[in-house]
XYZ file of C-alpha atoms in Angstrom:
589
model
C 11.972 179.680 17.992
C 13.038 179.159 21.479
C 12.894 181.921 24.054
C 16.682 182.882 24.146
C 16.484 183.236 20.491
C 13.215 185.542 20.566
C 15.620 187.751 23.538
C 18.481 187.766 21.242
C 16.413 189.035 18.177
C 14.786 191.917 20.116
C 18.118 192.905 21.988
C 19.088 193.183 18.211
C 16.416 195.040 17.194
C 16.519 197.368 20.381
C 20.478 198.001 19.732
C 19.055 198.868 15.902
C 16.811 201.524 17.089
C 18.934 203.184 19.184
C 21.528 203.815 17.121
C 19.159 205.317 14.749
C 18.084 207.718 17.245
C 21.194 208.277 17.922
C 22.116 209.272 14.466
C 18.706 211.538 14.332
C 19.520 213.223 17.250
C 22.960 214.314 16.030
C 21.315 215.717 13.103
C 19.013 217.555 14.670
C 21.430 219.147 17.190
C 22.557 222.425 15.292
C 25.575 222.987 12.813
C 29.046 222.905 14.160
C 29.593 226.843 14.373
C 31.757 228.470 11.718
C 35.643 229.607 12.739
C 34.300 232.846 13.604
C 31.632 232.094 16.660
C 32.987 232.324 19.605
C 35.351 230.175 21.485
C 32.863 229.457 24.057
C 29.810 228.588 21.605
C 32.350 226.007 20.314
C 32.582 224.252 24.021
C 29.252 224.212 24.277
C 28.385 222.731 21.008
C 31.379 219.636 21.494
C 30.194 218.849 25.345
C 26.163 218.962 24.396
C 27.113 215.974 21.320
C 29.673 214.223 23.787
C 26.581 213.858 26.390
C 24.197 212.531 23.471
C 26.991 210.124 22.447
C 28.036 209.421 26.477
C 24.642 208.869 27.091
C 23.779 206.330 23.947
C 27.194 204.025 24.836
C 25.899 203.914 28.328
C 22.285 202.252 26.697
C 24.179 200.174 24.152
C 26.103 198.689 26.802
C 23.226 198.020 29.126
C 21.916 196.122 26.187
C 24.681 194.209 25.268
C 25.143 193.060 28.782
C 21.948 191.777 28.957
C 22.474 190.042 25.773
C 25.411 188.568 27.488
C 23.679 187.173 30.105
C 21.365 184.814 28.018
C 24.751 182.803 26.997
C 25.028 179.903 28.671
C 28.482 180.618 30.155
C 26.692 183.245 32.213
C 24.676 180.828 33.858
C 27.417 179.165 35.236
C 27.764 179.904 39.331
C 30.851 182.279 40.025
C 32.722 179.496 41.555
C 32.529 177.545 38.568
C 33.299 179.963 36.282
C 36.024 180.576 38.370
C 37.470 177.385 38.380
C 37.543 177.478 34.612
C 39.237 180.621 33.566
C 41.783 179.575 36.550
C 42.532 176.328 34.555
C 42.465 178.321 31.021
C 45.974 180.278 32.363
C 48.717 178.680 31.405
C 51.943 179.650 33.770
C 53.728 180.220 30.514
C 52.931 184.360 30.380
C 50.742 183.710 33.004
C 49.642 187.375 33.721
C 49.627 188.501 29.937
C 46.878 185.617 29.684
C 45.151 186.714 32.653
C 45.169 190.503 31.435
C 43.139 188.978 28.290
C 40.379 187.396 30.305
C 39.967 190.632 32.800
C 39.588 192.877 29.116
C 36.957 190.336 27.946
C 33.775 191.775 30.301
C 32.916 193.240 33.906
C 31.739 189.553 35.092
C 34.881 187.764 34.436
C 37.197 190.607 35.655
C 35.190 191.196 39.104
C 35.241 186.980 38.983
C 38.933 187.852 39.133
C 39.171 190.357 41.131
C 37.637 188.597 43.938
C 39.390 185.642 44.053
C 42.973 187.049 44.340
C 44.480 183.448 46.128
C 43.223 181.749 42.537
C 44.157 184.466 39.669
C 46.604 186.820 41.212
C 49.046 184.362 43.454
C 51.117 183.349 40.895
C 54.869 185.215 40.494
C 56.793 184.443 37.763
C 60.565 184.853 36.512
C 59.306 186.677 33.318
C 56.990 189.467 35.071
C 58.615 192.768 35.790
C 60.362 193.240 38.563
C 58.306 196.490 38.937
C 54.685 194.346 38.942
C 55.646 192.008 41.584
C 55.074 194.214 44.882
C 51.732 195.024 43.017
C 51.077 191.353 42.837
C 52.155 190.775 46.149
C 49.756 193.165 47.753
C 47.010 191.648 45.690
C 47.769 188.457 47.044
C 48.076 189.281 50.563
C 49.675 187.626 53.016
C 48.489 183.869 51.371
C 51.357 181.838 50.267
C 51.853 182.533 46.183
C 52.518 179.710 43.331
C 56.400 180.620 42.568
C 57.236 179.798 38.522
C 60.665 180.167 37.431
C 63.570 178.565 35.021
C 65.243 179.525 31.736
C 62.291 178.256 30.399
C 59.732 181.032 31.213
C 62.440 184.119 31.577
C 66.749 184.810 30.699
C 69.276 183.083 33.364
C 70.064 186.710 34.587
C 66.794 187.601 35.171
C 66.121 184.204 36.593
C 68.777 184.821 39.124
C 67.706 187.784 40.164
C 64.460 186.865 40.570
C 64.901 183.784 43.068
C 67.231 186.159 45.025
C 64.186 188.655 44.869
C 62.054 186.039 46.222
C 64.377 184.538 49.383
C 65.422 188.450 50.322
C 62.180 189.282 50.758
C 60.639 185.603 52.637
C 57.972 185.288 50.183
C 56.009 182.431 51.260
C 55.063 179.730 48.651
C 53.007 176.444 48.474
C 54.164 175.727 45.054
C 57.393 175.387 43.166
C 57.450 174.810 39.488
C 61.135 175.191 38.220
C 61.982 174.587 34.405
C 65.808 174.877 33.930
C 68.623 174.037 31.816
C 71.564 175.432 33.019
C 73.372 174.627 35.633
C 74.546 177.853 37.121
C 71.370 179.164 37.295
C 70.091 175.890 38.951
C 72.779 175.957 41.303
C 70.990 179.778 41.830
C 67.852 178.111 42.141
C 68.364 175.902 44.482
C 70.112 178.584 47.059
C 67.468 180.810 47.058
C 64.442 178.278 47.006
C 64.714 174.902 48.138
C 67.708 175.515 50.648
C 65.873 177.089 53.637
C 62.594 175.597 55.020
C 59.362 176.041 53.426
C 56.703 175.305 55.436
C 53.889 176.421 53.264
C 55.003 174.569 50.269
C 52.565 171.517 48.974
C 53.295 171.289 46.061
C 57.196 170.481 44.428
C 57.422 170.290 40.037
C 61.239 170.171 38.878
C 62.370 169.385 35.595
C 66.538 170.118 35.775
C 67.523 169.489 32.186
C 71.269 169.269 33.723
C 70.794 166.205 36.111
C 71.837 167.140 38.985
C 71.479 164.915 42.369
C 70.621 166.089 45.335
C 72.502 163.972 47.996
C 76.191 163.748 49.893
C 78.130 160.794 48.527
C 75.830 158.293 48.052
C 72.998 158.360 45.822
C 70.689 156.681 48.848
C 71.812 158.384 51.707
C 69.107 159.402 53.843
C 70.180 162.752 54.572
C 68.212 164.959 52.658
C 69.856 168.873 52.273
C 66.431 169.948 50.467
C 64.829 172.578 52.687
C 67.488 172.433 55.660
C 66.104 169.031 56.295
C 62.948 169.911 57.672
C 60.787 168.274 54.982
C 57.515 170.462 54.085
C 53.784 168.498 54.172
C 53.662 168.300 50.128
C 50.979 166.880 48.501
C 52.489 166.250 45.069
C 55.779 166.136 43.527
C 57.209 165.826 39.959
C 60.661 165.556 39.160
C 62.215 165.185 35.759
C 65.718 164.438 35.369
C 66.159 164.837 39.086
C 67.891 162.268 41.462
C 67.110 162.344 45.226
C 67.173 159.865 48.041
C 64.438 157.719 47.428
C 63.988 157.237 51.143
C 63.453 161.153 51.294
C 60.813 162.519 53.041
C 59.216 164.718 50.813
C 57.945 161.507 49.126
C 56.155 160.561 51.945
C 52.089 160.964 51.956
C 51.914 161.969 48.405
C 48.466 162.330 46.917
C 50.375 162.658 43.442
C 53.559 161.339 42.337
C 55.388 161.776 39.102
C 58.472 160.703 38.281
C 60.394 161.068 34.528
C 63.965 160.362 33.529
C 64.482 160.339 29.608
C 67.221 157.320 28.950
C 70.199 159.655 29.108
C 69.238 161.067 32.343
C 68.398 157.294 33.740
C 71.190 157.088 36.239
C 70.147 156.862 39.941
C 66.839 156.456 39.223
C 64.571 154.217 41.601
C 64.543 150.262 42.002
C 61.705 148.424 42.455
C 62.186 147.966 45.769
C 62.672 151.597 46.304
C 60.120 152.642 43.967
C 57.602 150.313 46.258
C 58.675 151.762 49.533
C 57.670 155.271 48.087
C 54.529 153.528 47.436
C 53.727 152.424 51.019
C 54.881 155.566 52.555
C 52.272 157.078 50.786
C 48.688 155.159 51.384
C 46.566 157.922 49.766
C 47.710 158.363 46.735
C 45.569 159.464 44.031
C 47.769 159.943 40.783
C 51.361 158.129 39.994
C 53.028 158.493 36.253
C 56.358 156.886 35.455
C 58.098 158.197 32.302
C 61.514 156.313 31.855
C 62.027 154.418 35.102
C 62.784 150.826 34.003
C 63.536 148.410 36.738
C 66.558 145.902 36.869
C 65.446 141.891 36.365
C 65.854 140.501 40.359
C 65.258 137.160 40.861
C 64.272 137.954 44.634
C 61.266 136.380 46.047
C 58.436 138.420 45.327
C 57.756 141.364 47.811
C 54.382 141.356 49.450
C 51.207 143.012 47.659
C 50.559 146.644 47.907
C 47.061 148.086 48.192
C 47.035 151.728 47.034
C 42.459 151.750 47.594
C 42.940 155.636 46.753
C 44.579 155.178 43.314
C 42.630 157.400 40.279
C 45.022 157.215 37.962
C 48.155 155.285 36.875
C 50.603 156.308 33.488
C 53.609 154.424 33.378
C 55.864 154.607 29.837
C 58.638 152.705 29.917
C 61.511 150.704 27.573
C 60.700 147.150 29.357
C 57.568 144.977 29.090
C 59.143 143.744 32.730
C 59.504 146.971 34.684
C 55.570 147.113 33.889
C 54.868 144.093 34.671
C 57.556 143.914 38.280
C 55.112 146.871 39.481
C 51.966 146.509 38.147
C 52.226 142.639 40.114
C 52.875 144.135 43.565
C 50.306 146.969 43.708
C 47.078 146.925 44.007
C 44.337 149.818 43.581
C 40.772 149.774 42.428
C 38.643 148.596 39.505
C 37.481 152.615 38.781
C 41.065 153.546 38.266
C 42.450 154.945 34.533
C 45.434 153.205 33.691
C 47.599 154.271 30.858
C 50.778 151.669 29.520
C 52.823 152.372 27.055
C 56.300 150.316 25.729
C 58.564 152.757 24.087
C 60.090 151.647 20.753
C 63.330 149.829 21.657
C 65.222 146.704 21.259
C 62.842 143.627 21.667
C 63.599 141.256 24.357
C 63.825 137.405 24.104
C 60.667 137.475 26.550
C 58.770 140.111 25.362
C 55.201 138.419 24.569
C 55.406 136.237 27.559
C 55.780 139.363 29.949
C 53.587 140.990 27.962
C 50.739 138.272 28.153
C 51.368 138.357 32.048
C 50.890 141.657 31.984
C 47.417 141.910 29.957
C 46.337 139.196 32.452
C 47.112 141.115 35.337
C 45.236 144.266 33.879
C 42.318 141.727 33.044
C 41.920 140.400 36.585
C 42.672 143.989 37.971
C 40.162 146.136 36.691
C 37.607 142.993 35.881
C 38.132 143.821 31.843
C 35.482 141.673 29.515
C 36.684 142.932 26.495
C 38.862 145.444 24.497
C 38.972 147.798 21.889
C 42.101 147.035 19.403
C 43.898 149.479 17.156
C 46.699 148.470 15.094
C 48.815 150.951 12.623
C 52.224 150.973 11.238
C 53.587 152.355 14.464
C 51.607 150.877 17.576
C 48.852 148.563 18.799
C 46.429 149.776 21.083
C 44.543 147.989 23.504
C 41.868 149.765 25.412
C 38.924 149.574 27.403
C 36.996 152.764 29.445
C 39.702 152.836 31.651
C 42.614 151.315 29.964
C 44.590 152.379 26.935
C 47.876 150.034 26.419
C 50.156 151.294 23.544
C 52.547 148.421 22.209
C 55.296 148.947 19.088
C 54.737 147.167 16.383
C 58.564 147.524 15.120
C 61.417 147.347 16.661
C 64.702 149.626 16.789
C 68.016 148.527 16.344
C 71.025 150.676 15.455
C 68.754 153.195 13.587
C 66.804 150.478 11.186
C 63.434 149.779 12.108
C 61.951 146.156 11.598
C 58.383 145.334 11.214
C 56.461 142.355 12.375
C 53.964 140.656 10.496
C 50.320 141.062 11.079
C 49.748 137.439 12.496
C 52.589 137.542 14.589
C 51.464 141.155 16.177
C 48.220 139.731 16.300
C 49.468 136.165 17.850
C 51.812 137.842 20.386
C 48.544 139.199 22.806
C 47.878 135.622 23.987
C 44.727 133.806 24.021
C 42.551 135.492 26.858
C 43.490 138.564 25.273
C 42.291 137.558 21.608
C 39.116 136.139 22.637
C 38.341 139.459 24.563
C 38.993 141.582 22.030
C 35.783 142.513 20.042
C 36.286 145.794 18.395
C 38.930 146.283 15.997
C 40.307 149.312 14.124
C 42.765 148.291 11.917
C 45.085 150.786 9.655
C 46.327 148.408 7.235
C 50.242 149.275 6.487
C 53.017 147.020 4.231
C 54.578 143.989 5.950
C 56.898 140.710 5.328
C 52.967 138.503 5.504
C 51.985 137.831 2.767
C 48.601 136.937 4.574
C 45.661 139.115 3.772
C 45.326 141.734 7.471
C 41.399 140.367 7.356
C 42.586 136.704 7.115
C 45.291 137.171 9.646
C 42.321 138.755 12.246
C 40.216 135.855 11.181
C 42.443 133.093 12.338
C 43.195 134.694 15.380
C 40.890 136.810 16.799
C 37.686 135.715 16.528
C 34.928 137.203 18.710
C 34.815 140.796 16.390
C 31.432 142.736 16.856
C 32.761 145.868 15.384
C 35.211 146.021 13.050
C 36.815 149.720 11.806
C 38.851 149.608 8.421
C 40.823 152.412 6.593
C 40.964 150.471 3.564
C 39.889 150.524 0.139
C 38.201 147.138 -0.583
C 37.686 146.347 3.767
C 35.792 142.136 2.897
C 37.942 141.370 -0.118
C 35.649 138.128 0.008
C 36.901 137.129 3.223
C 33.898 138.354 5.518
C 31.696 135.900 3.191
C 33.755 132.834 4.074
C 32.057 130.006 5.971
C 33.865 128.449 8.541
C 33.077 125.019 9.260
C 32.052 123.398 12.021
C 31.899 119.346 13.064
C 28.390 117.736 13.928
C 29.393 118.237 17.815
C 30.307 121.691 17.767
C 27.130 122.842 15.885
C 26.439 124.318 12.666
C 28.758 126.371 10.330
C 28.718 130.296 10.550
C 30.581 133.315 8.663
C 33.545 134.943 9.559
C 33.320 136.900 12.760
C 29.568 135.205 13.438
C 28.904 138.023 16.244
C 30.195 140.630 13.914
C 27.128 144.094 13.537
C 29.234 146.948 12.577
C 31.736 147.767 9.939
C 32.682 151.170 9.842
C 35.014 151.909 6.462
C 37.459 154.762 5.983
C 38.484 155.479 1.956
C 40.736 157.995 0.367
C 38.005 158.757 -2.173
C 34.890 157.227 -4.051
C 37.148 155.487 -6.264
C 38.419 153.236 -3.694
C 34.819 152.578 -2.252
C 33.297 149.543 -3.261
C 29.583 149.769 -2.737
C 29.040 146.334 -4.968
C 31.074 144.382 -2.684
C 29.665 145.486 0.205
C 26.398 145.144 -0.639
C 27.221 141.395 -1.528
C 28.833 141.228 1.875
C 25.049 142.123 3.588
C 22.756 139.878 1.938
C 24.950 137.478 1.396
C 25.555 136.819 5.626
C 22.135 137.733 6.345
C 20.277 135.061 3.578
C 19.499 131.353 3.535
C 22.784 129.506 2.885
C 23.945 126.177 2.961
C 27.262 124.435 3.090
C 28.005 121.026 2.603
C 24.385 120.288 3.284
C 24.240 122.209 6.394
C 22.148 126.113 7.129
C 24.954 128.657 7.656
C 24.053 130.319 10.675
C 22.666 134.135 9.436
C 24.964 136.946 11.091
C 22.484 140.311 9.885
C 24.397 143.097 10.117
C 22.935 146.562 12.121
C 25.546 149.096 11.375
C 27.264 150.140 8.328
C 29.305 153.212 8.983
C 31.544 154.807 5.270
C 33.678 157.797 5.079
C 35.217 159.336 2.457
C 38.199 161.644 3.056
C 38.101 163.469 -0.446
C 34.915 163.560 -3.431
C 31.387 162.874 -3.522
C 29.500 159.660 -4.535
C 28.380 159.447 -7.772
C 24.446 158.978 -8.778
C 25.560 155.358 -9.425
C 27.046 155.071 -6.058
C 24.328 156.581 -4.315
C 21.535 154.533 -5.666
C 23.913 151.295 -4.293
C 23.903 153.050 -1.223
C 19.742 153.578 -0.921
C 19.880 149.759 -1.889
C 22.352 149.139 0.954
C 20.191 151.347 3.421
C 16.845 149.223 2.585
C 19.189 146.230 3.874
C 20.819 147.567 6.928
C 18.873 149.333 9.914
C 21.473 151.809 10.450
C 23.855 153.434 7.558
C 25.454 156.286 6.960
C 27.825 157.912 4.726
C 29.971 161.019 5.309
C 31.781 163.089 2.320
C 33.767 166.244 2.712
C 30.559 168.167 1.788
C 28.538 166.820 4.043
C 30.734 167.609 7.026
C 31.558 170.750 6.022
C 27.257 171.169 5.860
C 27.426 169.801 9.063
C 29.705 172.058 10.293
C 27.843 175.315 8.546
C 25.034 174.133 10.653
C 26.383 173.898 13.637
C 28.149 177.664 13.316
C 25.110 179.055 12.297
C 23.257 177.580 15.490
C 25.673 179.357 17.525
C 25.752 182.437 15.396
C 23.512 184.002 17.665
C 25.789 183.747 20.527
C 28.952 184.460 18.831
C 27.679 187.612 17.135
C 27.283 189.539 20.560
C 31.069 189.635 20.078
C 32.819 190.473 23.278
C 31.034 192.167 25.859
C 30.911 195.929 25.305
C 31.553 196.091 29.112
C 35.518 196.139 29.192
C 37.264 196.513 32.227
C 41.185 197.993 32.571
C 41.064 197.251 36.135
C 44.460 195.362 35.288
């Protein structure tokens, strides 16, 4: 028993007594007085038990505070802990949320308390009109995080509150503006991003009614935002939003994020556009594309870009080629996280050829060796530690979905791609191939050295095939030679097969010859099972001891077993959760 455990247990025990003495002392204190003694006997009798019980909350809490303090969330430094509950508060009902974490205990709300630019600088359409002077004198004169839209409050109160906000020169550094009608934009717009703002670094607009903010032309470079005078933002996010793209409030960026669902898609960037945004911003840290496809051009190439900065890129588009046109001109560093996705759309004539440049690209990019591949009905999934690339599998056309067969998703990633891929997770779904999914991997993909399977019989023979080999070449070997894991997902222990399995292990890892020649041995190290419903029966779990004396590492989880594990883990922090919240609440809110 650990230390913190021993403190918990006596806190426990301390908390035990003294409510027991508490209880004896109330007993011993004399009767309450019958209707007839006097009026002051009857004061004197209700303060003397309201001091014994004042006095006993006051030691109960003391104890229970120090019980607090042994959880490890107390340990934290106050500018950590700070810097979580400020990311815990959403800006939906922002201050109801924060109201909840100043009730929890005295730490948190003097945490709070004290950091007034962090938890109490955010004003909001859907707070009371008669809390925001409050808020506003707990802010100070610092420049407050302004949230409002139809999303968050009514139109009417909306209104009212960006008129609330310009009448009174409320300085801001951030702008987040949800809204779907276009009156109250048009309100929106007046009161906040007409005038200057010279505080402002930090722009998020999502206008559901796709509205441009120009003259005439869609690329005219005056820009009526904020009288002209462009603030020094930092990041900007707009959804559904047209500007000029030659603006310059996207100039020096640090994050950029740009979304325009396919009926919103007009005026959106070109690629030429898109990359002068780029280069007017060296610094940048974080760029995500949602819906910005880029016309074909058969222009000469434009020149590289080097964004050395660049953290993280998310780009979701309709077009293997608007990908591919940017990801070709920019260049950022090895340590970036890149996220691709293709939506589900109508397949292009070159599709896998774009899409084999682009893997390529990624490869050379962020030096991949190899990749992790997951394939279900829906999507394929290529990723690495930095890289997740989510391709359809089907493809839409005037509502009917068609599905492609399992060699030609699997033939479609291109050689360097298939001989880099060595983990596979594979949820096996109906198709036009009549080709078993294992066979299809097998004559494609052939470096595996884990291989992931929700499937009821996962080597249906084929992992004990030999493939053969010429003189030259060298000897002959299994399927997937370098394979040392299979991990297997079943509905239930009728769909396990612990026979076949067991076959599949000694049969790769014994003396075997073929046509005259020693199959190379390919042991394996890891057998991972899981079983979504049941239990194994004693017949299964003796096959399972056999397979465990044959492989290094196995294991096997049922239902029961993870709901044991689970029981264990809630009883290990049983001690911590069973100090319930901290008995000292504040209402300094």
């Amino acid at each position: 028993m650990n230390a913190e455990t021993k403190g918990v247990i006596c806190i426990k025990g301390a908390v035990s007594a003294l409510s027991t003495l508490i209880v004896e002392s109330l007993r011993s204190s004399r009767s309450v007085p019958e209707p007839e003694t006097a009026r002051d006997a009857d004061e004197d009798e209700i303060a003397a038990r309201q001091m014994v019980i004042a006095e006993a909350q006051a030691q109960i809490a003391a104890i229970k505070s120090r019980q607090n303090e042994l959880l490890s969330i107390y340990r934290l430094p106050a500018e950590v802990l700070s810097l979580i509950l400020s990311m815990a508060l959403p800006l939906e009902h922002y201050h109801e949320e924060r109201t909840k974490l100043l009730l929890v205990c005295q730490a948190w709300s003097s945490i709070i308390d004290e950091n007034p630019s962090t938890f109490w600088a955010t004003l909001s359409a859907e707070d009371p009109p008669t809390q925001r002077a409050r808020l506003l004198r707990k802010a100070g004169q610092m420049p407050v995080t302004i949230v409002t839209g139809s999303h968050y409050a009514s139109s009417k109160a909306t209104e009212d509150f960006v008129k609330y906000v310009k009448s009174n020169d409320i300085p801001f550094h951030e702008l987040v503006v949800r809204e779907w009608s276009t009156a109250v934009t048009g309100a929106v717009f007046a009161n906040c991003l007409a005038a200057p703002a010279p505080h402002l670094r930090s722009l998020d607009l999502e206008i559901e009614s796709g509205w441009v903010l120009e003259d005439e032309d869609p690329n005219s470079p005056h820009l009526t935002m904020f009288s002209g005078v462009a603030p020094k933002l930092k990041s900007v996010r707009l959804c559904g939003l047209c500007i000029p793209w030659n603006s310059a409030i996207l100039q020096n960026l640090l994050s950029l994020a740009l979304e325009y669902p396919d009926y919103r898609a007009d005026g959106t960037p070109s690629l030429e556009q898109m990359l002068g945004i780029l280069r007017s911003c060296p610094a940048l840290q974080s760029l995500m594309l949602r819906d910005v496809d880029f016309e074909r051009s058969d222009r000469v190439p434009l020149p590289p870009l080097s964004l050395d900065r660049l953290t993280t890129v998310d780009i979701s588009t309709s077009s293997f080629h608007s990908i591919f046109s940017l990801l070709r001109h920019i260049q950022f560093p090895t340590t970036a996280t890149v996220a691709l996705a293709k939506n589900v759309w109508i397949p292009e004539d070159d599709d896998d050829e774009i899409l084999n440049a682009t893997l390529y690209l990624l490869q050379q990019h962020l030096s991949i060796k190899s990749f992790h591949l997951s394939i279900d009905e829906a999507l394929l999934r290529l990723s690495t530690t930095r890289l997740e690339f989510s391709i359809p599998n089907r493809a839409r056309w005037k509502h009917m979905y068609y599905y492609r067969t399992y060699k030609d998703v699997f033939s479609r990633l291109g050689f360097p791609t298939q001989t880099a891929i060595t983990s596979l997770h594979m949820k096996f779904f109906g198709s036009q191939d009549s080709t078993p999914p294992i066979d299809a991997v097998n004559e494609i993909i052939a470096n595996l050295t884990d291989l992931l399977v929700d499937y009821p019989h996962p080597s249906n023979g084929v992992l004990e095939d030999v493939v053969q080999t010429s003189e030259d070449i060298g000897p002959p070997t299994w399927v997937f030679p370098n394979l040392r894991s299979l991990e297997i997902t079943v509905p239930d222990p009728n769909s396990l097969d612990l026979t076949a399995i067991l076959k599949l292990v000694r049969t790769r890892n014994s003396d075997v010859e073929s046509n005259g020649r020693q199959v190379v041995r390919s042991p394996m190290t890891t057998i991972r099972i899981t079983l979504k419903s049941g239990r194994l029966s004693s017949g299964q779990t003796d096959l399972l001891n056999e397979l465990r004396s044959e492989v290094a590492d196995v294991q096997c989880a049922t239902p029961l077993e993870m709901d044991e594990a689970q029981s264990r883990d809630d009883a290990e922090s049983d001690l911590e959760s069973s100090s319930g919240a901290s008995s000292d609440y504040s209402d300094s809110d």
